[in-house]
mmCIF file of N, CA and C in Angstrom:
data_model
loop_
_atom_site.group_PDB
_atom_site.id
_atom_site.type_symbol
_atom_site.label_atom_id
_atom_site.label_comp_id
_atom_site.label_asym_id
_atom_site.label_seq_id
_atom_site.Cartn_x
_atom_site.Cartn_y
_atom_site.Cartn_z
ATOM 1 N N UNK Q 496 -167.590 -12.115 -55.420
ATOM 2 C CA UNK Q 496 -168.790 -13.039 -55.195
ATOM 3 C C UNK Q 496 -168.413 -14.349 -55.756
ATOM 4 N N UNK Q 497 -167.787 -14.578 -56.774
ATOM 5 C CA UNK Q 497 -167.323 -15.901 -57.408
ATOM 6 C C UNK Q 497 -166.409 -16.519 -56.500
ATOM 7 N N UNK Q 498 -165.521 -15.765 -55.975
ATOM 8 C CA UNK Q 498 -164.534 -16.437 -54.907
ATOM 9 C C UNK Q 498 -165.351 -17.000 -53.721
ATOM 10 N N UNK Q 499 -166.227 -16.255 -53.209
ATOM 11 C CA UNK Q 499 -167.178 -16.759 -52.106
ATOM 12 C C UNK Q 499 -167.843 -18.027 -52.411
ATOM 13 N N UNK Q 500 -168.320 -18.170 -53.676
ATOM 14 C CA UNK Q 500 -169.145 -19.310 -54.165
ATOM 15 C C UNK Q 500 -168.207 -20.529 -54.278
ATOM 16 N N UNK Q 501 -166.848 -20.257 -54.837
ATOM 17 C CA UNK Q 501 -165.850 -21.269 -54.991
ATOM 18 C C UNK Q 501 -165.494 -21.818 -53.696
ATOM 19 N N UNK Q 502 -165.234 -21.010 -52.658
ATOM 20 C CA UNK Q 502 -164.823 -21.518 -51.234
ATOM 21 C C UNK Q 502 -165.948 -22.412 -50.636
ATOM 22 N N UNK Q 503 -167.110 -21.804 -50.843
ATOM 23 C CA UNK Q 503 -168.195 -22.478 -50.144
ATOM 24 C C UNK Q 503 -168.346 -23.888 -50.724
ATOM 25 N N UNK Q 504 -168.300 -23.835 -52.017
ATOM 26 C CA UNK Q 504 -168.336 -25.340 -52.819
ATOM 27 C C UNK Q 504 -167.218 -26.186 -52.242
ATOM 28 N N UNK Q 505 -166.088 -25.710 -52.209
ATOM 29 C CA UNK Q 505 -165.053 -26.486 -51.742
ATOM 30 C C UNK Q 505 -165.141 -27.147 -50.367
ATOM 31 N N UNK Q 506 -165.625 -26.095 -49.542
ATOM 32 C CA UNK Q 506 -165.909 -26.618 -48.136
ATOM 33 C C UNK Q 506 -167.058 -27.725 -47.871
ATOM 34 N N UNK Q 507 -167.973 -27.584 -48.916
ATOM 35 C CA UNK Q 507 -169.206 -28.550 -48.680
ATOM 36 C C UNK Q 507 -169.097 -29.774 -49.633
ATOM 37 N N UNK Q 508 -168.066 -29.946 -50.330
ATOM 38 C CA UNK Q 508 -167.979 -31.270 -51.157
ATOM 39 C C UNK Q 508 -167.217 -32.195 -50.472
ATOM 40 N N UNK Q 509 -167.947 -33.495 -50.186
ATOM 41 C CA UNK Q 509 -167.330 -34.564 -49.448
ATOM 42 C C UNK Q 509 -166.061 -34.951 -50.347
ATOM 43 N N UNK Q 510 -165.013 -35.338 -49.499
ATOM 44 C CA UNK Q 510 -163.781 -35.955 -50.268
ATOM 45 C C UNK Q 510 -164.189 -37.151 -51.015
ATOM 46 N N UNK Q 511 -164.979 -38.121 -50.469
ATOM 47 C CA UNK Q 511 -165.426 -39.273 -51.261
ATOM 48 C C UNK Q 511 -165.852 -38.974 -52.643
ATOM 49 N N UNK Q 512 -166.702 -37.856 -52.696
ATOM 50 C CA UNK Q 512 -167.279 -37.558 -54.096
ATOM 51 C C UNK Q 512 -166.304 -37.081 -54.862
ATOM 52 N N UNK Q 513 -165.249 -36.300 -54.431
ATOM 53 C CA UNK Q 513 -164.223 -35.826 -55.150
ATOM 54 C C UNK Q 513 -163.431 -36.890 -55.795
ATOM 55 N N UNK Q 514 -163.168 -37.771 -54.871
ATOM 56 C CA UNK Q 514 -162.199 -39.100 -55.178
ATOM 57 C C UNK Q 514 -162.913 -39.896 -56.277
ATOM 58 N N UNK Q 515 -164.225 -40.033 -56.230
ATOM 59 C CA UNK Q 515 -164.950 -40.942 -57.109
ATOM 60 C C UNK Q 515 -165.093 -40.090 -58.558
ATOM 61 N N UNK Q 516 -165.151 -38.938 -58.407
ATOM 62 C CA UNK Q 516 -165.217 -38.135 -59.652
ATOM 63 C C UNK Q 516 -163.913 -38.210 -60.372
ATOM 64 N N UNK Q 517 -162.759 -37.911 -59.615
ATOM 65 C CA UNK Q 517 -161.431 -38.194 -60.298
ATOM 66 C C UNK Q 517 -161.296 -39.383 -60.927
ATOM 67 N N UNK Q 518 -161.673 -40.578 -60.224
ATOM 68 C CA UNK Q 518 -161.673 -41.902 -60.618
ATOM 69 C C UNK Q 518 -162.385 -42.146 -62.003
ATOM 70 N N UNK Q 519 -163.681 -41.554 -62.022
ATOM 71 C CA UNK Q 519 -164.399 -41.743 -63.192
ATOM 72 C C UNK Q 519 -163.877 -41.026 -64.522
ATOM 73 N N UNK Q 520 -163.248 -39.743 -64.210
ATOM 74 C CA UNK Q 520 -162.545 -39.032 -65.181
ATOM 75 C C UNK Q 520 -161.291 -39.847 -65.804
ATOM 76 N N UNK Q 521 -160.656 -40.380 -64.784
ATOM 77 C CA UNK Q 521 -159.483 -41.196 -65.363
ATOM 78 C C UNK Q 521 -159.822 -42.391 -65.873
ATOM 79 N N UNK Q 522 -161.038 -43.076 -65.539
ATOM 80 C CA UNK Q 522 -161.337 -44.268 -66.257
ATOM 81 C C UNK Q 522 -161.919 -43.876 -67.764
ATOM 82 N N UNK Q 523 -162.468 -42.817 -67.841
ATOM 83 C CA UNK Q 523 -162.951 -42.350 -69.156
ATOM 84 C C UNK Q 523 -161.958 -42.112 -70.084
ATOM 85 N N UNK Q 524 -160.889 -41.427 -69.444
ATOM 86 C CA UNK Q 524 -159.639 -41.213 -70.266
ATOM 87 C C UNK Q 524 -158.719 -42.333 -70.569
ATOM 88 N N UNK Q 525 -159.058 -43.526 -69.777
ATOM 89 C CA UNK Q 525 -158.198 -44.564 -69.902
ATOM 90 C C UNK Q 525 -156.944 -44.616 -69.226
ATOM 91 N N UNK Q 526 -156.832 -43.901 -68.148
ATOM 92 C CA UNK Q 526 -155.781 -43.778 -67.247
ATOM 93 C C UNK Q 526 -155.880 -44.509 -65.978
ATOM 94 N N UNK Q 527 -154.902 -44.898 -65.457
ATOM 95 C CA UNK Q 527 -154.692 -45.534 -63.976
ATOM 96 C C UNK Q 527 -154.647 -44.559 -63.054
ATOM 97 N N UNK Q 528 -155.458 -44.406 -62.229
ATOM 98 C CA UNK Q 528 -155.248 -43.358 -61.139
ATOM 99 C C UNK Q 528 -154.700 -44.029 -59.914
ATOM 100 N N UNK Q 529 -153.443 -43.486 -59.479
ATOM 101 C CA UNK Q 529 -152.720 -43.894 -58.371
ATOM 102 C C UNK Q 529 -153.300 -43.242 -57.096
ATOM 103 N N UNK Q 530 -153.843 -43.901 -56.137
ATOM 104 C CA UNK Q 530 -154.283 -43.292 -54.959
ATOM 105 C C UNK Q 530 -153.241 -42.687 -53.946
ATOM 106 N N UNK Q 531 -152.008 -43.077 -54.329
ATOM 107 C CA UNK Q 531 -150.777 -42.637 -53.553
ATOM 108 C C UNK Q 531 -150.058 -41.662 -54.199
ATOM 109 N N UNK Q 532 -150.652 -40.663 -54.853
ATOM 110 C CA UNK Q 532 -149.898 -39.708 -55.723
ATOM 111 C C UNK Q 532 -148.932 -38.852 -54.842
ATOM 112 N N UNK Q 533 -149.255 -38.575 -53.622
ATOM 113 C CA UNK Q 533 -148.354 -37.821 -52.825
ATOM 114 C C UNK Q 533 -147.173 -38.642 -52.124
ATOM 115 N N UNK Q 534 -147.217 -39.878 -52.390
ATOM 116 C CA UNK Q 534 -145.950 -40.761 -51.794
ATOM 117 C C UNK Q 534 -144.998 -40.945 -52.807
ATOM 118 N N UNK Q 535 -145.099 -40.526 -53.844
ATOM 119 C CA UNK Q 535 -143.986 -40.780 -54.846
ATOM 120 C C UNK Q 535 -142.758 -40.129 -54.547
ATOM 121 N N UNK Q 536 -141.591 -40.843 -54.742
ATOM 122 C CA UNK Q 536 -140.378 -40.403 -54.450
ATOM 123 C C UNK Q 536 -139.436 -40.014 -55.550
ATOM 124 N N UNK Q 537 -138.640 -39.089 -55.494
ATOM 125 C CA UNK Q 537 -137.617 -38.634 -56.586
ATOM 126 C C UNK Q 537 -136.634 -39.674 -56.651
ATOM 127 N N UNK Q 538 -136.118 -39.938 -57.865
ATOM 128 C CA UNK Q 538 -134.902 -40.808 -57.983
ATOM 129 C C UNK Q 538 -133.728 -40.436 -57.133
ATOM 130 N N UNK Q 539 -133.078 -41.453 -56.650
ATOM 131 C CA UNK Q 539 -132.043 -41.187 -55.604
ATOM 132 C C UNK Q 539 -130.648 -40.701 -56.398
ATOM 133 N N UNK Q 540 -130.445 -41.215 -57.447
ATOM 134 C CA UNK Q 540 -129.366 -40.749 -58.282
ATOM 135 C C UNK Q 540 -129.822 -39.880 -59.384
ATOM 136 N N UNK Q 541 -128.975 -38.826 -59.724
ATOM 137 C CA UNK Q 541 -129.278 -37.860 -60.842
ATOM 138 C C UNK Q 541 -129.395 -38.644 -62.190
ATOM 139 N N UNK Q 542 -130.233 -38.264 -63.078
ATOM 140 C CA UNK Q 542 -130.253 -38.802 -64.288
ATOM 141 C C UNK Q 542 -129.100 -38.386 -65.129
ATOM 142 N N UNK Q 543 -128.657 -39.102 -66.276
ATOM 143 C CA UNK Q 543 -127.645 -38.774 -66.909
ATOM 144 C C UNK Q 543 -127.817 -37.234 -67.523
ATOM 145 N N UNK Q 544 -129.119 -36.982 -68.086
ATOM 146 C CA UNK Q 544 -129.246 -35.739 -68.620
ATOM 147 C C UNK Q 544 -129.122 -34.612 -67.674
ATOM 148 N N UNK Q 545 -129.552 -34.935 -66.395
ATOM 149 C CA UNK Q 545 -129.436 -33.911 -65.314
ATOM 150 C C UNK Q 545 -127.828 -33.654 -65.068
ATOM 151 N N UNK Q 546 -127.046 -34.569 -65.235
ATOM 152 C CA UNK Q 546 -125.512 -34.484 -64.814
ATOM 153 C C UNK Q 546 -124.998 -33.695 -66.066
ATOM 154 N N UNK Q 547 -125.401 -33.813 -67.213
ATOM 155 C CA UNK Q 547 -124.773 -33.217 -68.191
ATOM 156 C C UNK Q 547 -125.274 -31.664 -68.080
ATOM 157 N N UNK Q 548 -126.460 -31.470 -67.848
ATOM 158 C CA UNK Q 548 -126.922 -30.088 -67.672
ATOM 159 C C UNK Q 548 -126.076 -29.316 -66.498
ATOM 160 N N UNK Q 549 -125.948 -30.070 -65.379
ATOM 161 C CA UNK Q 549 -125.170 -29.446 -64.240
ATOM 162 C C UNK Q 549 -123.758 -29.169 -64.771
ATOM 163 N N UNK Q 550 -123.224 -29.938 -65.517
ATOM 164 C CA UNK Q 550 -121.865 -29.678 -66.028
ATOM 165 C C UNK Q 550 -121.859 -28.464 -66.993
ATOM 166 N N UNK Q 551 -122.678 -28.340 -67.736
ATOM 167 C CA UNK Q 551 -122.868 -27.167 -68.594
ATOM 168 C C UNK Q 551 -123.024 -26.077 -67.873
ATOM 169 N N UNK Q 552 -123.808 -26.009 -66.715
ATOM 170 C CA UNK Q 552 -124.069 -24.827 -65.988
ATOM 171 C C UNK Q 552 -122.751 -24.359 -65.203
ATOM 172 N N UNK Q 553 -122.183 -25.309 -64.799
ATOM 173 C CA UNK Q 553 -120.713 -25.178 -63.995
ATOM 174 C C UNK Q 553 -119.866 -24.411 -65.050
ATOM 175 N N UNK Q 554 -119.733 -24.932 -66.249
ATOM 176 C CA UNK Q 554 -118.813 -24.424 -67.327
ATOM 177 C C UNK Q 554 -119.414 -22.911 -67.572
ATOM 178 N N UNK Q 555 -120.490 -22.682 -67.640
ATOM 179 C CA UNK Q 555 -121.021 -21.247 -67.955
ATOM 180 C C UNK Q 555 -120.751 -20.454 -66.804
ATOM 181 N N UNK Q 556 -120.878 -20.967 -65.612
ATOM 182 C CA UNK Q 556 -120.632 -20.052 -64.544
ATOM 183 C C UNK Q 556 -119.082 -19.658 -64.415
ATOM 184 N N UNK Q 557 -118.226 -20.725 -64.736
ATOM 185 C CA UNK Q 557 -116.846 -20.410 -64.616
ATOM 186 C C UNK Q 557 -116.505 -19.622 -65.769
ATOM 187 N N UNK Q 558 -117.116 -19.414 -66.867
ATOM 188 C CA UNK Q 558 -116.787 -18.481 -68.046
ATOM 189 C C UNK Q 558 -117.022 -17.222 -67.640
ATOM 190 N N UNK Q 559 -117.927 -16.876 -66.836
ATOM 191 C CA UNK Q 559 -118.325 -15.612 -66.504
ATOM 192 C C UNK Q 559 -117.357 -15.040 -65.466
#
């Protein structure tokens, strides 16, 4: 029953109301909400800590 109610609510809530509520919550929390969250890109070069972790992993694999 609860699943049915959740899906009905999801289908009937206009996207602009959702966006407005998200912005209101972010404003109250003192956060800046970026409207392009899905467009963010990963760094092109590995971070130094990633390189060290990859080296350690390779060493562990070779030790087995």
